[in-house]
Tab-separated table of N, CA and C in Angstrom:
chain	number	residue	atom	x	y	z
A	1	MET	N	121.851	88.274	117.926
A	1	MET	CA	120.722	89.161	118.158
A	1	MET	C	121.018	90.186	119.260
A	2	ARG	N	122.180	90.134	119.857
A	2	ARG	CA	122.507	91.074	120.927
A	2	ARG	C	122.590	92.516	120.411
A	3	LEU	N	123.005	92.703	119.170
A	3	LEU	CA	123.158	94.016	118.632
A	3	LEU	C	121.809	94.639	118.255
A	4	TRP	N	120.818	93.814	117.984
A	4	TRP	CA	119.468	94.334	117.608
A	4	TRP	C	118.618	94.387	118.842
A	5	LYS	N	118.361	95.590	119.344
A	5	LYS	CA	117.568	95.756	120.520
A	5	LYS	C	116.443	96.760	120.262
A	6	PRO	N	115.336	96.328	119.683
A	6	PRO	CA	114.292	97.280	119.342
A	6	PRO	C	113.508	97.734	120.540
A	7	PHE	N	113.656	97.091	121.674
A	7	PHE	CA	112.861	97.434	122.878
A	7	PHE	C	113.777	97.826	124.026
A	8	ARG	N	114.392	98.961	123.861
A	8	ARG	CA	115.361	99.424	124.860
A	8	ARG	C	114.718	100.130	126.022
A	9	SER	N	113.538	100.732	125.797
A	9	SER	CA	112.944	101.547	126.852
A	9	SER	C	111.683	100.865	127.378
A	10	GLY	N	111.227	101.363	128.521
A	10	GLY	CA	109.989	100.868	129.114
A	10	GLY	C	110.194	99.628	129.931
A	11	GLU	N	109.092	99.178	130.484
A	11	GLU	CA	109.076	97.978	131.329
A	11	GLU	C	108.543	96.797	130.507
A	12	ASP	N	108.980	95.608	130.888
A	12	ASP	CA	108.431	94.423	130.228
A	12	ASP	C	106.958	94.327	130.532
A	13	PRO	N	106.120	94.194	129.505
A	13	PRO	CA	104.687	94.050	129.743
A	13	PRO	C	104.346	92.658	130.192
A	14	ASP	N	103.100	92.473	130.593
A	14	ASP	CA	102.626	91.145	130.929
A	14	ASP	C	102.882	90.205	129.740
A	15	PRO	N	103.478	89.055	129.974
A	15	PRO	CA	103.817	88.152	128.856
A	15	PRO	C	102.621	87.765	128.010
A	16	ARG	N	101.430	87.749	128.585
A	16	ARG	CA	100.258	87.413	127.816
A	16	ARG	C	100.018	88.425	126.677
A	17	PHE	N	100.281	89.724	126.989
A	17	PHE	CA	100.093	90.754	125.953
A	17	PHE	C	101.145	90.650	124.853
A	18	THR	N	102.377	90.374	125.271
A	18	THR	CA	103.433	90.169	124.300
A	18	THR	C	103.149	89.000	123.385
A	19	LEU	N	102.681	87.889	123.969
A	19	LEU	CA	102.373	86.707	123.161
A	19	LEU	C	101.174	86.943	122.299
A	20	ALA	N	100.185	87.672	122.768
A	20	ALA	CA	99.014	88.006	121.924
A	20	ALA	C	99.459	88.888	120.747
A	21	ASN	N	100.355	89.822	120.992
A	21	ASN	CA	100.873	90.660	119.931
A	21	ASN	C	101.605	89.819	118.909
A	22	GLU	N	102.368	88.846	119.383
A	22	GLU	CA	103.101	87.955	118.471
A	22	GLU	C	102.155	87.076	117.666
A	23	ARG	N	101.104	86.577	118.295
A	23	ARG	CA	100.123	85.775	117.563
A	23	ARG	C	99.420	86.582	116.493
A	24	THR	N	99.125	87.866	116.775
A	24	THR	CA	98.551	88.719	115.764
A	24	THR	C	99.483	88.934	114.603
A	25	TYR	N	100.731	89.165	114.903
A	25	TYR	CA	101.765	89.312	113.852
A	25	TYR	C	101.789	88.051	112.982
A	26	LEU	N	101.819	86.884	113.606
A	26	LEU	CA	101.897	85.648	112.846
A	26	LEU	C	100.657	85.430	112.006
A	27	ALA	N	99.482	85.887	112.498
A	27	ALA	CA	98.256	85.772	111.683
A	27	ALA	C	98.348	86.657	110.431
A	28	TRP	N	98.938	87.834	110.594
A	28	TRP	CA	99.099	88.715	109.412
A	28	TRP	C	100.140	88.117	108.448
A	29	VAL	N	101.159	87.442	108.964
A	29	VAL	CA	102.152	86.800	108.103
A	29	VAL	C	101.468	85.661	107.334
A	30	ARG	N	100.588	84.931	107.986
A	30	ARG	CA	99.838	83.896	107.265
A	30	ARG	C	98.979	84.489	106.163
A	31	THR	N	98.350	85.630	106.421
A	31	THR	CA	97.557	86.300	105.416
A	31	THR	C	98.430	86.747	104.253
A	32	ALA	N	99.615	87.295	104.551
A	32	ALA	CA	100.502	87.717	103.492
A	32	ALA	C	100.943	86.504	102.655
A	33	THR	N	101.243	85.385	103.325
A	33	THR	CA	101.612	84.188	102.624
A	33	THR	C	100.486	83.694	101.712
A	34	ALA	N	99.260	83.761	102.195
A	34	ALA	CA	98.093	83.372	101.401
A	34	ALA	C	97.955	84.253	100.160
A	35	PHE	N	98.149	85.548	100.316
A	35	PHE	CA	98.086	86.470	99.151
A	35	PHE	C	99.149	86.098	98.146
A	36	ILE	N	100.346	85.879	98.595
A	36	ILE	CA	101.455	85.541	97.677
A	36	ILE	C	101.189	84.204	97.004
A	37	ALA	N	100.740	83.209	97.745
A	37	ALA	CA	100.432	81.918	97.144
A	37	ALA	C	99.311	82.017	96.150
A	38	SER	N	98.325	82.893	96.438
A	38	SER	CA	97.203	83.116	95.510
A	38	SER	C	97.694	83.770	94.196
A	39	GLY	N	98.588	84.715	94.354
A	39	GLY	CA	99.129	85.360	93.152
A	39	GLY	C	99.917	84.397	92.282
A	40	VAL	N	100.738	83.575	92.909
A	40	VAL	CA	101.490	82.573	92.160
A	40	VAL	C	100.565	81.549	91.524
A	41	GLY	N	99.586	81.088	92.302
A	41	GLY	CA	98.618	80.086	91.780
A	41	GLY	C	97.811	80.658	90.622
A	42	LEU	N	97.372	81.887	90.754
A	42	LEU	CA	96.608	82.520	89.684
A	42	LEU	C	97.413	82.629	88.413
A	43	GLU	N	98.629	83.035	88.548
A	43	GLU	CA	99.481	83.159	87.343
A	43	GLU	C	99.799	81.790	86.758
A	44	ALA	N	99.969	80.797	87.578
A	44	ALA	CA	100.365	79.471	87.094
A	44	ALA	C	99.181	78.694	86.509
A	45	PHE	N	97.999	78.849	87.103
A	45	PHE	CA	96.879	77.997	86.734
A	45	PHE	C	95.630	78.732	86.237
A	46	GLY	N	95.697	80.035	86.111
A	46	GLY	CA	94.510	80.791	85.669
A	46	GLY	C	94.457	81.062	84.192
A	47	GLY	N	95.262	80.404	83.412
A	47	GLY	CA	95.356	80.667	81.991
A	47	GLY	C	94.098	80.368	81.209
A	48	ASP	N	93.336	79.361	81.602
A	48	ASP	CA	92.121	78.989	80.855
A	48	ASP	C	90.912	79.858	81.208
A	49	ILE	N	90.936	80.463	82.342
A	49	ILE	CA	89.790	81.212	82.797
A	49	ILE	C	89.860	82.695	82.437
A	50	LEU	N	91.053	83.303	82.569
A	50	LEU	CA	91.216	84.742	82.448
A	50	LEU	C	92.143	85.102	81.300
A	51	SER	N	91.950	86.276	80.731
A	51	SER	CA	92.894	86.715	79.726
A	51	SER	C	94.250	86.961	80.360
A	52	GLU	N	95.304	87.005	79.568
A	52	GLU	CA	96.642	87.128	80.096
A	52	GLU	C	96.858	88.432	80.855
A	53	SER	N	96.365	89.532	80.332
A	53	SER	CA	96.535	90.851	80.998
A	53	SER	C	95.822	90.897	82.323
A	54	VAL	N	94.599	90.380	82.364
A	54	VAL	CA	93.848	90.388	83.634
A	54	VAL	C	94.528	89.470	84.632
A	55	ARG	N	94.883	88.287	84.171
A	55	ARG	CA	95.562	87.315	85.077
A	55	ARG	C	96.856	87.882	85.640
A	56	SER	N	97.667	88.471	84.809
A	56	SER	CA	98.952	89.035	85.249
A	56	SER	C	98.720	90.192	86.218
A	57	GLY	N	97.703	91.016	85.882
A	57	GLY	CA	97.431	92.181	86.758
A	57	GLY	C	96.957	91.752	88.110
A	58	LEU	N	96.045	90.793	88.172
A	58	LEU	CA	95.536	90.307	89.443
A	58	LEU	C	96.664	89.608	90.238
A	59	ALA	N	97.462	88.832	89.558
A	59	ALA	CA	98.568	88.156	90.227
A	59	ALA	C	99.544	89.142	90.807
A	60	ALA	N	99.843	90.168	90.026
A	60	ALA	CA	100.760	91.222	90.539
A	60	ALA	C	100.141	91.945	91.745
A	61	LEU	N	98.837	92.240	91.669
A	61	LEU	CA	98.184	92.895	92.805
A	61	LEU	C	98.272	92.035	94.054
A	62	LEU	N	98.014	90.750	93.907
A	62	LEU	CA	98.091	89.851	95.056
A	62	LEU	C	99.507	89.744	95.622
A	63	LEU	N	100.500	89.678	94.721
A	63	LEU	CA	101.888	89.598	95.179
A	63	LEU	C	102.335	90.885	95.892
A	64	VAL	N	101.986	92.026	95.329
A	64	VAL	CA	102.338	93.305	95.971
A	64	VAL	C	101.584	93.473	97.282
A	65	GLY	N	100.281	93.076	97.267
A	65	GLY	CA	99.506	93.153	98.496
A	65	GLY	C	100.082	92.257	99.594
A	66	GLY	N	100.524	91.072	99.233
A	66	GLY	CA	101.146	90.171	100.214
A	66	GLY	C	102.447	90.776	100.770
A	67	ALA	N	103.237	91.406	99.895
A	67	ALA	CA	104.472	92.019	100.378
A	67	ALA	C	104.160	93.223	101.300
A	68	LEU	N	103.190	94.015	100.932
A	68	LEU	CA	102.810	95.146	101.820
A	68	LEU	C	102.312	94.675	103.169
A	69	ILE	N	101.493	93.632	103.167
A	69	ILE	CA	100.988	93.103	104.440
A	69	ILE	C	102.151	92.591	105.288
A	70	ALA	N	103.083	91.873	104.666
A	70	ALA	CA	104.235	91.366	105.431
A	70	ALA	C	105.069	92.465	106.042
A	71	ILE	N	105.319	93.545	105.281
A	71	ILE	CA	106.120	94.645	105.791
A	71	ILE	C	105.359	95.414	106.895
A	72	THR	N	104.095	95.762	106.600
A	72	THR	CA	103.372	96.572	107.593
A	72	THR	C	103.047	95.775	108.833
A	73	SER	N	102.900	94.439	108.732
A	73	SER	CA	102.633	93.655	109.934
A	73	SER	C	103.863	93.644	110.846
A	74	PHE	N	105.044	93.618	110.260
A	74	PHE	CA	106.279	93.690	111.090
A	74	PHE	C	106.388	95.034	111.797
A	75	VAL	N	106.134	96.126	111.023
A	75	VAL	CA	106.176	97.435	111.621
A	75	VAL	C	105.149	97.576	112.730
A	76	HIS	N	103.946	97.023	112.483
A	76	HIS	CA	102.876	97.095	113.542
A	76	HIS	C	103.279	96.286	114.767
A	77	TRP	N	103.889	95.132	114.576
A	77	TRP	CA	104.294	94.318	115.717
A	77	TRP	C	105.289	95.073	116.618
A	78	ILE	N	106.284	95.725	115.953
A	78	ILE	CA	107.256	96.506	116.702
A	78	ILE	C	106.586	97.689	117.402
A	79	SER	N	105.714	98.392	116.702
A	79	SER	CA	105.014	99.559	117.283
A	79	SER	C	104.144	99.142	118.453
A	80	ALA	N	103.442	98.027	118.333
A	80	ALA	CA	102.578	97.569	119.393
A	80	ALA	C	103.389	97.151	120.635
A	81	GLU	N	104.498	96.488	120.379
A	81	GLU	CA	105.345	96.062	121.495
A	81	GLU	C	105.910	97.292	122.259
A	82	ARG	N	106.323	98.288	121.459
A	82	ARG	CA	106.825	99.508	122.131
A	82	ARG	C	105.740	100.222	122.891
A	83	ALA	N	104.524	100.240	122.345
A	83	ALA	CA	103.403	100.888	123.041
A	83	ALA	C	103.069	100.128	124.332
A	84	LEU	N	103.101	98.805	124.289
A	84	LEU	CA	102.882	98.009	125.510
A	84	LEU	C	103.936	98.336	126.582
A	85	ARG	N	105.180	98.449	126.184
A	85	ARG	CA	106.246	98.740	127.107
A	85	ARG	C	106.129	100.124	127.706
A	86	ALA	N	105.615	101.078	126.935
A	86	ALA	CA	105.475	102.448	127.390
A	86	ALA	C	104.092	102.741	128.015
A	87	GLU	N	103.245	101.709	128.071
A	87	GLU	CA	101.860	101.828	128.570
A	87	GLU	C	101.103	102.921	127.855
A	88	ARG	N	101.267	102.928	126.509
A	88	ARG	CA	100.486	103.855	125.644
A	88	ARG	C	99.407	103.049	124.949
A	89	SER	N	98.548	103.778	124.241
A	89	SER	CA	97.506	103.135	123.417
A	89	SER	C	98.182	102.395	122.285
A	90	LEU	N	97.567	101.304	121.867
A	90	LEU	CA	98.127	100.519	120.755
A	90	LEU	C	97.883	101.264	119.422
A	91	PRO	N	98.783	101.114	118.480
A	91	PRO	CA	98.615	101.767	117.198
A	91	PRO	C	97.480	101.121	116.423
A	92	VAL	N	96.908	101.898	115.538
A	92	VAL	CA	95.831	101.417	114.681
A	92	VAL	C	96.441	100.535	113.582
A	93	PRO	N	95.903	99.329	113.364
A	93	PRO	CA	96.458	98.502	112.289
A	93	PRO	C	96.100	99.031	110.917
A	94	VAL	N	97.099	99.160	110.061
A	94	VAL	CA	96.822	99.667	108.710
A	94	VAL	C	96.677	98.522	107.703
A	95	MET	N	96.888	97.268	108.128
A	95	MET	CA	96.828	96.169	107.186
A	95	MET	C	95.387	95.838	106.811
A	96	ALA	N	94.431	95.976	107.710
A	96	ALA	CA	93.061	95.611	107.427
A	96	ALA	C	92.500	96.351	106.175
A	97	PRO	N	92.662	97.674	106.076
A	97	PRO	CA	92.167	98.304	104.828
A	97	PRO	C	92.898	97.821	103.579
A	98	VAL	N	94.208	97.546	103.682
A	98	VAL	CA	94.928	97.036	102.518
A	98	VAL	C	94.350	95.703	102.070
A	99	VAL	N	94.106	94.821	103.007
A	99	VAL	CA	93.501	93.501	102.689
A	99	VAL	C	92.137	93.680	102.040
A	100	GLY	N	91.328	94.548	102.648
A	100	GLY	CA	89.959	94.772	102.124
A	100	GLY	C	89.981	95.336	100.703
A	101	ILE	N	90.842	96.314	100.480
A	101	ILE	CA	90.907	96.963	99.165
A	101	ILE	C	91.378	95.950	98.095
A	102	VAL	N	92.422	95.205	98.407
A	102	VAL	CA	92.954	94.220	97.449
A	102	VAL	C	91.885	93.168	97.137
A	103	LEU	N	91.209	92.668	98.158
A	103	LEU	CA	90.191	91.653	97.962
A	103	LEU	C	88.999	92.175	97.150
A	104	VAL	N	88.557	93.398	97.418
A	104	VAL	CA	87.452	93.988	96.643
A	104	VAL	C	87.837	94.132	95.185
A	105	ILE	N	89.033	94.623	94.921
A	105	ILE	CA	89.503	94.777	93.540
A	105	ILE	C	89.552	93.431	92.844
A	106	CYS	N	90.148	92.445	93.485
A	106	CYS	CA	90.234	91.112	92.886
A	106	CYS	C	88.868	90.510	92.636
A	107	ALA	N	87.982	90.598	93.607
A	107	ALA	CA	86.645	90.034	93.434
A	107	ALA	C	85.878	90.712	92.353
A	108	THR	N	85.953	92.034	92.293
A	108	THR	CA	85.248	92.776	91.253
A	108	THR	C	85.734	92.397	89.868
A	109	VAL	N	87.038	92.357	89.664
A	109	VAL	CA	87.624	92.023	88.374
A	109	VAL	C	87.234	90.563	87.991
A	110	LEU	N	87.284	89.653	88.966
A	110	LEU	CA	86.928	88.260	88.658
A	110	LEU	C	85.460	88.118	88.276
A	111	VAL	N	84.589	88.829	89.000
A	111	VAL	CA	83.163	88.756	88.672
A	111	VAL	C	82.913	89.301	87.248
A	112	VAL	N	83.528	90.438	86.930
A	112	VAL	CA	83.358	91.032	85.581
A	112	VAL	C	83.886	90.065	84.509
A	113	GLU	N	85.039	89.455	84.754
A	113	GLU	CA	85.625	88.528	83.770
A	113	GLU	C	84.778	87.262	83.617
A	114	VAL	N	84.265	86.733	84.691
A	114	VAL	CA	83.487	85.513	84.619
A	114	VAL	C	82.148	85.781	83.907
A	115	VAL	N	81.519	86.901	84.212
A	115	VAL	CA	80.228	87.225	83.620
A	115	VAL	C	80.380	87.440	82.099
A	116	ASN	N	81.515	88.094	81.697
A	116	ASN	CA	81.719	88.309	80.268
A	116	ASN	C	82.208	87.024	79.676
């Protein structure tokens, strides 16, 4: 890891802030893992409840959403750590709207499918 130095500039922030940033990152990774597990579970066990096209579409949406959350959470973690070191404002998290949009789409499609 000596060659990878993402935090070359600035001063070390208070360790509490660095650890809080890391905990936030790990929470987003857990959310991404839950999305991915939901997509796999829906595809594996949703055959009796949903049509194949709806099931596959929702599973794909959950898998892609999980991947996006995993990637953007890593980028946010790096950006937040750099902001802490430079004593700048923290970046706005972009994962929350992604999570909200994916969940609203999934819930809406599931409600429509269950009602029909």
